mmCIF file of N, CA and C in Angstrom:
data_model
loop_
_atom_site.group_PDB
_atom_site.id
_atom_site.type_symbol
_atom_site.label_atom_id
_atom_site.label_comp_id
_atom_site.label_asym_id
_atom_site.label_seq_id
_atom_site.Cartn_x
_atom_site.Cartn_y
_atom_site.Cartn_z
ATOM 1 N N MET A 259 -2.017 -6.981 -11.498
ATOM 2 C CA MET A 259 -1.895 -7.348 -10.097
ATOM 3 C C MET A 259 -0.561 -8.033 -9.854
ATOM 4 N N ALA A 260 -0.156 -8.866 -10.803
ATOM 5 C CA ALA A 260 1.119 -9.564 -10.628
ATOM 6 C C ALA A 260 2.273 -8.565 -10.587
ATOM 7 N N LEU A 261 2.243 -7.579 -11.483
ATOM 8 C CA LEU A 261 3.302 -6.566 -11.485
ATOM 9 C C LEU A 261 3.265 -5.734 -10.203
ATOM 10 N N GLY A 262 2.046 -5.463 -9.716
ATOM 11 C CA GLY A 262 1.918 -4.748 -8.447
ATOM 12 C C GLY A 262 2.520 -5.543 -7.302
ATOM 13 N N GLY A 263 2.292 -6.851 -7.300
ATOM 14 C CA GLY A 263 2.869 -7.712 -6.264
ATOM 15 C C GLY A 263 4.386 -7.738 -6.326
ATOM 16 N N VAL A 264 4.918 -7.823 -7.538
ATOM 17 C CA VAL A 264 6.374 -7.802 -7.702
ATOM 18 C C VAL A 264 6.933 -6.467 -7.222
ATOM 19 N N GLY A 265 6.264 -5.379 -7.604
ATOM 20 C CA GLY A 265 6.724 -4.051 -7.169
ATOM 21 C C GLY A 265 6.712 -3.901 -5.658
ATOM 22 N N TRP A 266 5.624 -4.369 -5.036
ATOM 23 C CA TRP A 266 5.537 -4.268 -3.580
ATOM 24 C C TRP A 266 6.584 -5.154 -2.915
ATOM 25 N N GLY A 267 6.853 -6.316 -3.492
ATOM 26 C CA GLY A 267 7.893 -7.190 -2.948
ATOM 27 C C GLY A 267 9.262 -6.537 -3.021
ATOM 28 N N LEU A 268 9.576 -5.933 -4.161
ATOM 29 C CA LEU A 268 10.858 -5.231 -4.296
ATOM 30 C C LEU A 268 10.942 -4.047 -3.336
ATOM 31 N N TYR A 269 9.826 -3.338 -3.192
ATOM 32 C CA TYR A 269 9.773 -2.213 -2.258
ATOM 33 C C TYR A 269 10.059 -2.691 -0.840
ATOM 34 N N SER A 270 9.477 -3.815 -0.471
ATOM 35 C CA SER A 270 9.672 -4.360 0.872
ATOM 36 C C SER A 270 11.104 -4.842 1.084
ATOM 37 N N LEU A 271 11.675 -5.478 0.062
ATOM 38 C CA LEU A 271 13.066 -5.908 0.182
ATOM 39 C C LEU A 271 13.980 -4.701 0.360
ATOM 40 N N ASN A 272 13.689 -3.627 -0.359
ATOM 41 C CA ASN A 272 14.464 -2.397 -0.195
ATOM 42 C C ASN A 272 14.291 -1.845 1.229
ATOM 43 N N GLY A 273 13.083 -1.959 1.775
ATOM 44 C CA GLY A 273 12.811 -1.460 3.117
ATOM 45 C C GLY A 273 13.555 -2.206 4.203
ATOM 46 N N ARG A 274 13.913 -3.450 3.942
ATOM 47 C CA ARG A 274 14.675 -4.217 4.935
ATOM 48 C C ARG A 274 16.049 -3.601 5.166
ATOM 49 N N ARG A 275 16.534 -2.845 4.189
ATOM 50 C CA ARG A 275 17.858 -2.227 4.289
ATOM 51 C C ARG A 275 17.804 -0.751 4.676
ATOM 52 N N ALA A 276 16.613 -0.194 4.805
ATOM 53 C CA ALA A 276 16.482 1.239 5.078
ATOM 54 C C ALA A 276 16.880 1.537 6.518
ATOM 55 N N GLY A 277 17.808 2.435 6.690
ATOM 56 C CA GLY A 277 18.226 2.822 8.036
ATOM 57 C C GLY A 277 17.216 3.749 8.690
ATOM 58 N N ASP A 278 16.764 4.747 7.959
ATOM 59 C CA ASP A 278 15.793 5.723 8.464
ATOM 60 C C ASP A 278 14.531 5.606 7.618
ATOM 61 N N PRO A 279 13.495 4.933 8.148
ATOM 62 C CA PRO A 279 12.295 4.684 7.336
ATOM 63 C C PRO A 279 11.632 5.950 6.800
ATOM 64 N N LEU A 280 11.579 7.012 7.600
ATOM 65 C CA LEU A 280 10.924 8.234 7.157
ATOM 66 C C LEU A 280 11.710 8.903 6.034
ATOM 67 N N ALA A 281 13.025 8.953 6.170
ATOM 68 C CA ALA A 281 13.859 9.551 5.129
ATOM 69 C C ALA A 281 13.805 8.718 3.839
ATOM 70 N N ALA A 282 13.830 7.397 3.980
ATOM 71 C CA ALA A 282 13.761 6.532 2.802
ATOM 72 C C ALA A 282 12.433 6.705 2.076
ATOM 73 N N THR A 283 11.346 6.813 2.833
ATOM 74 C CA THR A 283 10.030 6.996 2.218
ATOM 75 C C THR A 283 9.938 8.361 1.550
ATOM 76 N N ALA A 284 10.473 9.395 2.186
ATOM 77 C CA ALA A 284 10.473 10.733 1.582
ATOM 78 C C ALA A 284 11.253 10.721 0.265
ATOM 79 N N LEU A 285 12.380 10.025 0.246
ATOM 80 C CA LEU A 285 13.162 9.927 -0.981
ATOM 81 C C LEU A 285 12.378 9.178 -2.061
ATOM 82 N N ASN A 286 11.707 8.093 -1.675
ATOM 83 C CA ASN A 286 10.899 7.340 -2.643
ATOM 84 C C ASN A 286 9.816 8.222 -3.256
ATOM 85 N N PHE A 287 9.152 9.016 -2.427
ATOM 86 C CA PHE A 287 8.109 9.916 -2.928
ATOM 87 C C PHE A 287 8.720 10.980 -3.836
ATOM 88 N N ALA A 288 9.874 11.516 -3.448
ATOM 89 C CA ALA A 288 10.530 12.537 -4.267
ATOM 90 C C ALA A 288 10.923 11.971 -5.633
ATOM 91 N N LEU A 289 11.375 10.714 -5.654
ATOM 92 C CA LEU A 289 11.749 10.088 -6.923
ATOM 93 C C LEU A 289 10.521 9.757 -7.774
ATOM 94 N N ALA A 290 9.408 9.423 -7.127
ATOM 95 C CA ALA A 290 8.202 9.047 -7.868
ATOM 96 C C ALA A 290 7.442 10.247 -8.414
ATOM 97 N N THR A 291 7.574 11.403 -7.796
ATOM 98 C CA THR A 291 6.798 12.579 -8.202
ATOM 99 C C THR A 291 7.052 12.990 -9.651
ATOM 100 N N PRO A 292 8.307 13.121 -10.085
ATOM 101 C CA PRO A 292 8.508 13.499 -11.495
ATOM 102 C C PRO A 292 8.001 12.424 -12.463
ATOM 103 N N LEU A 293 8.113 11.157 -12.074
ATOM 104 C CA LEU A 293 7.599 10.085 -12.937
ATOM 105 C C LEU A 293 6.087 10.187 -13.086
ATOM 106 N N ALA A 294 5.401 10.439 -11.978
ATOM 107 C CA ALA A 294 3.940 10.581 -12.027
ATOM 108 C C ALA A 294 3.550 11.815 -12.840
ATOM 109 N N GLY A 295 4.272 12.915 -12.657
ATOM 110 C CA GLY A 295 3.990 14.129 -13.427
ATOM 111 C C GLY A 295 4.219 13.913 -14.916
ATOM 112 N N GLY A 296 5.299 13.219 -15.250
ATOM 113 C CA GLY A 296 5.573 12.908 -16.649
ATOM 114 C C GLY A 296 4.497 12.027 -17.254
ATOM 115 N N TRP A 297 4.027 11.063 -16.485
ATOM 116 C CA TRP A 297 2.946 10.189 -16.957
ATOM 117 C C TRP A 297 1.688 11.004 -17.246
ATOM 118 N N LEU A 298 1.368 11.931 -16.348
ATOM 119 C CA LEU A 298 0.192 12.776 -16.573
ATOM 120 C C LEU A 298 0.335 13.608 -17.846
ATOM 121 N N LEU A 299 1.514 14.158 -18.045
ATOM 122 C CA LEU A 299 1.737 14.969 -19.250
ATOM 123 C C LEU A 299 1.645 14.128 -20.518
ATOM 124 N N LEU A 300 2.233 12.939 -20.492
ATOM 125 C CA LEU A 300 2.231 12.080 -21.679
ATOM 126 C C LEU A 300 0.868 11.451 -21.954
ATOM 127 N N SER A 301 0.071 11.267 -20.902
ATOM 128 C CA SER A 301 -1.233 10.626 -21.093
ATOM 129 C C SER A 301 -2.242 11.564 -21.733
ATOM 130 N N GLY A 302 -1.971 12.846 -21.699
ATOM 131 C CA GLY A 302 -2.888 13.804 -22.296
ATOM 132 C C GLY A 302 -4.052 14.165 -21.398
ATOM 133 N N ASP A 303 -4.154 13.525 -20.251
ATOM 134 C CA ASP A 303 -5.221 13.870 -19.313
ATOM 135 C C ASP A 303 -4.878 15.186 -18.631
ATOM 136 N N SER A 304 -5.890 15.952 -18.391
ATOM 137 C CA SER A 304 -5.649 17.195 -17.666
ATOM 138 C C SER A 304 -6.423 17.163 -16.363
ATOM 139 N N ILE A 305 -5.797 17.687 -15.360
ATOM 140 C CA ILE A 305 -6.452 17.794 -14.064
ATOM 141 C C ILE A 305 -7.031 19.189 -13.982
ATOM 142 N N ALA A 306 -8.335 19.261 -13.903
ATOM 143 C CA ALA A 306 -8.980 20.568 -13.805
ATOM 144 C C ALA A 306 -8.580 21.207 -12.481
ATOM 145 N N PRO A 307 -8.043 22.421 -12.548
ATOM 146 C CA PRO A 307 -7.621 23.055 -11.301
ATOM 147 C C PRO A 307 -8.831 23.422 -10.446
ATOM 148 N N ASN A 308 -8.893 22.831 -9.310
ATOM 149 C CA ASN A 308 -9.907 23.215 -8.332
ATOM 150 C C ASN A 308 -9.283 23.072 -6.947
ATOM 151 N N TRP A 309 -9.881 23.708 -6.004
ATOM 152 C CA TRP A 309 -9.278 23.741 -4.671
ATOM 153 C C TRP A 309 -9.374 22.405 -3.961
ATOM 154 N N GLY A 310 -10.300 21.545 -4.348
ATOM 155 C CA GLY A 310 -10.476 20.269 -3.665
ATOM 156 C C GLY A 310 -9.370 19.269 -3.910
ATOM 157 N N ILE A 311 -8.686 19.401 -5.054
ATOM 158 C CA ILE A 311 -7.668 18.403 -5.387
ATOM 159 C C ILE A 311 -6.425 18.528 -4.508
ATOM 160 N N TRP A 312 -6.073 19.736 -4.110
ATOM 161 C CA TRP A 312 -4.827 19.919 -3.359
ATOM 162 C C TRP A 312 -4.894 19.331 -1.951
ATOM 163 N N PRO A 313 -5.972 19.551 -1.199
ATOM 164 C CA PRO A 313 -6.048 18.861 0.102
ATOM 165 C C PRO A 313 -6.108 17.342 -0.056
ATOM 166 N N ALA A 314 -6.770 16.870 -1.096
ATOM 167 C CA ALA A 314 -6.844 15.424 -1.330
ATOM 168 C C ALA A 314 -5.455 14.858 -1.619
ATOM 169 N N LEU A 315 -4.705 15.528 -2.474
ATOM 170 C CA LEU A 315 -3.345 15.073 -2.773
ATOM 171 C C LEU A 315 -2.460 15.124 -1.536
ATOM 172 N N ALA A 316 -2.555 16.207 -0.788
ATOM 173 C CA ALA A 316 -1.729 16.346 0.410
ATOM 174 C C ALA A 316 -2.070 15.281 1.450
ATOM 175 N N SER A 317 -3.363 15.079 1.694
ATOM 176 C CA SER A 317 -3.723 14.090 2.712
ATOM 177 C C SER A 317 -3.370 12.685 2.241
ATOM 178 N N GLY A 318 -3.537 12.414 0.963
ATOM 179 C CA GLY A 318 -3.148 11.105 0.441
ATOM 180 C C GLY A 318 -1.654 10.878 0.535
ATOM 181 N N ALA A 319 -0.882 11.895 0.209
ATOM 182 C CA ALA A 319 0.573 11.773 0.289
ATOM 183 C C ALA A 319 1.029 11.592 1.736
ATOM 184 N N VAL A 320 0.436 12.340 2.643
ATOM 185 C CA VAL A 320 0.830 12.242 4.051
ATOM 186 C C VAL A 320 0.455 10.880 4.623
ATOM 187 N N THR A 321 -0.793 10.456 4.440
ATOM 188 C CA THR A 321 -1.209 9.180 5.017
ATOM 189 C C THR A 321 -0.493 8.012 4.354
ATOM 190 N N SER A 322 -0.329 8.049 3.044
ATOM 191 C CA SER A 322 0.411 6.983 2.369
ATOM 192 C C SER A 322 1.863 6.982 2.815
ATOM 193 N N GLY A 323 2.451 8.151 2.868
ATOM 194 C CA GLY A 323 3.852 8.255 3.290
ATOM 195 C C GLY A 323 4.070 7.716 4.686
ATOM 196 N N LEU A 324 3.177 8.051 5.600
ATOM 197 C CA LEU A 324 3.314 7.532 6.961
ATOM 198 C C LEU A 324 3.104 6.020 7.001
ATOM 199 N N GLY A 325 2.167 5.531 6.210
ATOM 200 C CA GLY A 325 1.953 4.084 6.143
ATOM 201 C C GLY A 325 3.172 3.359 5.597
ATOM 202 N N TYR A 326 3.768 3.892 4.542
ATOM 203 C CA TYR A 326 4.968 3.274 3.972
ATOM 204 C C TYR A 326 6.144 3.373 4.940
ATOM 205 N N ALA A 327 6.282 4.496 5.618
ATOM 206 C CA ALA A 327 7.366 4.635 6.600
ATOM 207 C C ALA A 327 7.188 3.619 7.733
ATOM 208 N N LEU A 328 5.954 3.426 8.167
ATOM 209 C CA LEU A 328 5.687 2.427 9.203
ATOM 210 C C LEU A 328 6.055 1.032 8.694
ATOM 211 N N TRP A 329 5.703 0.732 7.445
ATOM 212 C CA TRP A 329 6.055 -0.565 6.873
ATOM 213 C C TRP A 329 7.572 -0.739 6.835
ATOM 214 N N TYR A 330 8.300 0.298 6.435
ATOM 215 C CA TYR A 330 9.762 0.223 6.404
ATOM 216 C C TYR A 330 10.331 0.036 7.803
ATOM 217 N N ARG A 331 9.643 0.553 8.807
ATOM 218 C CA ARG A 331 10.098 0.397 10.193
ATOM 219 C C ARG A 331 9.882 -1.029 10.687
ATOM 220 N N VAL A 332 8.777 -1.651 10.265
ATOM 221 C CA VAL A 332 8.396 -2.971 10.754
ATOM 222 C C VAL A 332 9.047 -4.105 9.961
ATOM 223 N N VAL A 333 9.167 -3.942 8.650
ATOM 224 C CA VAL A 333 9.582 -5.051 7.784
ATOM 225 C C VAL A 333 10.951 -5.642 8.134
ATOM 226 N N PRO A 334 11.938 -4.884 8.617
ATOM 227 C CA PRO A 334 13.200 -5.537 8.970
ATOM 228 C C PRO A 334 13.073 -6.499 10.161
ATOM 229 N N GLN A 335 12.032 -6.337 10.947
ATOM 230 C CA GLN A 335 11.853 -7.181 12.130
ATOM 231 C C GLN A 335 11.058 -8.448 11.816
ATOM 232 N N LEU A 336 10.562 -8.582 10.586
ATOM 233 C CA LEU A 336 9.769 -9.741 10.196
ATOM 234 C C LEU A 336 10.593 -10.663 9.309
ATOM 235 N N PRO A 337 10.357 -11.968 9.431
ATOM 236 C CA PRO A 337 10.956 -12.860 8.431
ATOM 237 C C PRO A 337 10.401 -12.493 7.053
ATOM 238 N N ALA A 338 11.200 -12.663 6.022
ATOM 239 C CA ALA A 338 10.791 -12.263 4.668
ATOM 240 C C ALA A 338 9.492 -12.952 4.252
ATOM 241 N N SER A 339 9.332 -14.224 4.613
ATOM 242 C CA SER A 339 8.115 -14.936 4.212
ATOM 243 C C SER A 339 6.880 -14.354 4.895
ATOM 244 N N LEU A 340 6.997 -13.975 6.165
ATOM 245 C CA LEU A 340 5.867 -13.373 6.879
ATOM 246 C C LEU A 340 5.539 -12.000 6.307
ATOM 247 N N ALA A 341 6.560 -11.229 5.989
ATOM 248 C CA ALA A 341 6.342 -9.906 5.394
ATOM 249 C C ALA A 341 5.621 -10.045 4.057
ATOM 250 N N ALA A 342 6.042 -11.017 3.251
ATOM 251 C CA ALA A 342 5.431 -11.208 1.937
ATOM 252 C C ALA A 342 3.962 -11.601 2.060
ATOM 253 N N VAL A 343 3.672 -12.516 2.955
ATOM 254 C CA VAL A 343 2.305 -13.012 3.090
ATOM 255 C C VAL A 343 1.405 -11.979 3.759
ATOM 256 N N SER A 344 1.925 -11.229 4.704
ATOM 257 C CA SER A 344 1.086 -10.250 5.402
ATOM 258 C C SER A 344 0.596 -9.152 4.464
ATOM 259 N N GLN A 345 1.328 -8.899 3.393
ATOM 260 C CA GLN A 345 0.905 -7.889 2.422
ATOM 261 C C GLN A 345 -0.412 -8.265 1.745
ATOM 262 N N LEU A 346 -0.704 -9.544 1.716
ATOM 263 C CA LEU A 346 -1.924 -9.995 1.057
ATOM 264 C C LEU A 346 -3.185 -9.552 1.792
ATOM 265 N N SER A 347 -3.041 -9.157 3.050
ATOM 266 C CA SER A 347 -4.206 -8.715 3.823
ATOM 267 C C SER A 347 -4.546 -7.242 3.579
ATOM 268 N N VAL A 348 -3.668 -6.502 2.939
ATOM 269 C CA VAL A 348 -3.872 -5.063 2.760
ATOM 270 C C VAL A 348 -5.151 -4.735 1.984
ATOM 271 N N PRO A 349 -5.437 -5.376 0.842
ATOM 272 C CA PRO A 349 -6.694 -5.039 0.148
ATOM 273 C C PRO A 349 -7.928 -5.329 1.003
ATOM 274 N N LEU A 350 -7.881 -6.391 1.760
ATOM 275 C CA LEU A 350 -8.995 -6.735 2.641
ATOM 276 C C LEU A 350 -9.197 -5.647 3.699
ATOM 277 N N LEU A 351 -8.102 -5.214 4.312
ATOM 278 C CA LEU A 351 -8.196 -4.158 5.329
ATOM 279 C C LEU A 351 -8.676 -2.848 4.711
ATOM 280 N N ALA A 352 -8.207 -2.541 3.509
ATOM 281 C CA ALA A 352 -8.640 -1.311 2.838
ATOM 282 C C ALA A 352 -10.130 -1.363 2.521
ATOM 283 N N ALA A 353 -10.601 -2.518 2.067
ATOM 284 C CA ALA A 353 -12.033 -2.656 1.762
ATOM 285 C C ALA A 353 -12.875 -2.516 3.028
ATOM 286 N N LEU A 354 -12.424 -3.113 4.110
ATOM 287 C CA LEU A 354 -13.158 -2.977 5.381
ATOM 288 C C LEU A 354 -13.157 -1.532 5.865
ATOM 289 N N GLY A 355 -12.015 -0.867 5.731
ATOM 290 C CA GLY A 355 -11.943 0.541 6.120
ATOM 291 C C GLY A 355 -12.863 1.405 5.276
ATOM 292 N N GLY A 356 -12.901 1.146 3.973
ATOM 293 C CA GLY A 356 -13.792 1.892 3.089
ATOM 294 C C GLY A 356 -15.248 1.656 3.427
ATOM 295 N N ALA A 357 -15.590 0.407 3.713
ATOM 296 C CA ALA A 357 -16.975 0.091 4.079
ATOM 297 C C ALA A 357 -17.358 0.800 5.373
ATOM 298 N N ALA A 358 -16.453 0.806 6.337
ATOM 299 C CA ALA A 358 -16.742 1.486 7.603
ATOM 300 C C ALA A 358 -16.891 2.992 7.387
ATOM 301 N N LEU A 359 -16.000 3.570 6.589
ATOM 302 C CA LEU A 359 -16.053 5.006 6.325
ATOM 303 C C LEU A 359 -17.356 5.392 5.636
ATOM 304 N N LEU A 360 -17.832 4.553 4.737
ATOM 305 C CA LEU A 360 -19.058 4.848 4.000
ATOM 306 C C LEU A 360 -20.310 4.293 4.674
ATOM 307 N N ALA A 361 -20.126 3.706 5.840
ATOM 308 C CA ALA A 361 -21.236 3.109 6.598
ATOM 309 C C ALA A 361 -21.983 2.068 5.762
ATOM 310 N N GLU A 362 -21.213 1.253 5.042
ATOM 311 C CA GLU A 362 -21.790 0.192 4.240
ATOM 312 C C GLU A 362 -21.568 -1.148 4.931
ATOM 313 N N VAL A 363 -22.451 -2.066 4.692
ATOM 314 C CA VAL A 363 -22.310 -3.418 5.222
ATOM 315 C C VAL A 363 -21.826 -4.307 4.079
ATOM 316 N N PRO A 364 -20.619 -4.883 4.212
ATOM 317 C CA PRO A 364 -20.130 -5.755 3.141
ATOM 318 C C PRO A 364 -21.065 -6.946 2.939
ATOM 319 N N GLY A 365 -21.212 -7.348 1.676
ATOM 320 C CA GLY A 365 -22.107 -8.445 1.343
ATOM 321 C C GLY A 365 -21.443 -9.803 1.446
ATOM 322 N N LEU A 366 -22.206 -10.802 1.119
ATOM 323 C CA LEU A 366 -21.753 -12.183 1.198
ATOM 324 C C LEU A 366 -20.531 -12.423 0.317
ATOM 325 N N ARG A 367 -20.507 -11.829 -0.870
ATOM 326 C CA ARG A 367 -19.375 -11.999 -1.779
ATOM 327 C C ARG A 367 -18.078 -11.484 -1.157
ATOM 328 N N PHE A 368 -18.161 -10.340 -0.463
ATOM 329 C CA PHE A 368 -16.981 -9.805 0.208
ATOM 330 C C PHE A 368 -16.489 -10.775 1.276
ATOM 331 N N TRP A 369 -17.409 -11.262 2.104
ATOM 332 C CA TRP A 369 -17.008 -12.146 3.209
ATOM 333 C C TRP A 369 -16.455 -13.468 2.685
ATOM 334 N N ALA A 370 -16.995 -13.967 1.592
ATOM 335 C CA ALA A 370 -16.460 -15.195 0.996
ATOM 336 C C ALA A 370 -15.028 -14.959 0.511
ATOM 337 N N ALA A 371 -14.813 -13.820 -0.139
ATOM 338 C CA ALA A 371 -13.468 -13.482 -0.601
ATOM 339 C C ALA A 371 -12.527 -13.282 0.582
ATOM 340 N N ALA A 372 -13.010 -12.627 1.638
ATOM 341 C CA ALA A 372 -12.181 -12.395 2.825
ATOM 342 C C ALA A 372 -11.758 -13.715 3.464
ATOM 343 N N ILE A 373 -12.689 -14.663 3.532
ATOM 344 C CA ILE A 373 -12.363 -15.981 4.104
ATOM 345 C C ILE A 373 -11.312 -16.683 3.255
ATOM 346 N N MET A 374 -11.430 -16.564 1.938
ATOM 347 C CA MET A 374 -10.437 -17.193 1.065
ATOM 348 C C MET A 374 -9.057 -16.548 1.237
ATOM 349 N N VAL A 375 -9.028 -15.224 1.299
ATOM 350 C CA VAL A 375 -7.747 -14.525 1.472
ATOM 351 C C VAL A 375 -7.121 -14.897 2.813
ATOM 352 N N LEU A 376 -7.902 -14.781 3.882
ATOM 353 C CA LEU A 376 -7.364 -15.093 5.208
ATOM 354 C C LEU A 376 -7.007 -16.574 5.331
ATOM 355 N N GLY A 377 -7.784 -17.434 4.690
ATOM 356 C CA GLY A 377 -7.456 -18.865 4.692
ATOM 357 C C GLY A 377 -6.147 -19.135 3.979
ATOM 358 N N GLY A 378 -5.937 -18.458 2.852
ATOM 359 C CA GLY A 378 -4.664 -18.607 2.128
ATOM 360 C C GLY A 378 -3.497 -18.111 2.950
ATOM 361 N N ILE A 379 -3.685 -17.011 3.649
ATOM 362 C CA ILE A 379 -2.628 -16.498 4.518
ATOM 363 C C ILE A 379 -2.334 -17.504 5.631
ATOM 364 N N ALA A 380 -3.394 -18.043 6.245
ATOM 365 C CA ALA A 380 -3.217 -19.009 7.334
ATOM 366 C C ALA A 380 -2.491 -20.254 6.853
ATOM 367 N N VAL A 381 -2.859 -20.751 5.680
ATOM 368 C CA VAL A 381 -2.201 -21.951 5.144
ATOM 369 C C VAL A 381 -0.732 -21.684 4.888
ATOM 370 N N SER A 382 -0.418 -20.511 4.339
ATOM 371 C CA SER A 382 0.976 -20.210 4.013
ATOM 372 C C SER A 382 1.829 -19.971 5.257
ATOM 373 N N LEU A 383 1.210 -19.572 6.357
ATOM 374 C CA LEU A 383 1.973 -19.325 7.583
ATOM 375 C C LEU A 383 2.120 -20.587 8.445
ATOM 376 N N ARG A 384 1.337 -21.599 8.123
ATOM 377 C CA ARG A 384 1.386 -22.832 8.904
ATOM 378 C C ARG A 384 2.724 -23.513 8.732
ATOM 379 N N LYS A 385 3.280 -23.960 9.826
ATOM 380 C CA LYS A 385 4.556 -24.673 9.784
ATOM 381 C C LYS A 385 4.294 -26.081 9.274
ATOM 382 N N GLY A 386 5.045 -26.493 8.247
ATOM 383 C CA GLY A 386 4.836 -27.776 7.603
ATOM 384 C C GLY A 386 5.228 -28.905 8.440
#
């Protein structure tokens, strides 16, 4: 998680300098594709060819790409500290979206964690 946070922070800092968010995101995906393919080859895992994987990959790439492009569009307009802290809400939003998609009701443990995450964000955004 720590390495993921560092990676996302570096990604966001790079996005502050991106002139064209969509082009920058497309380039990032193009650079990451051979690395991901190489990882798959070296890991020895094989992806069974079936028709379901291609729409899943395409929709994931499109929705992720648009989300990252939107982030690159917004991040230059935010103070660096706000951009860094706002990223902490992403897992919470993803969990809520997943629960809604699956028509599940999050339990007490989820809400306790959500309160802690949002409380930490609120504390960090408070002016001292």
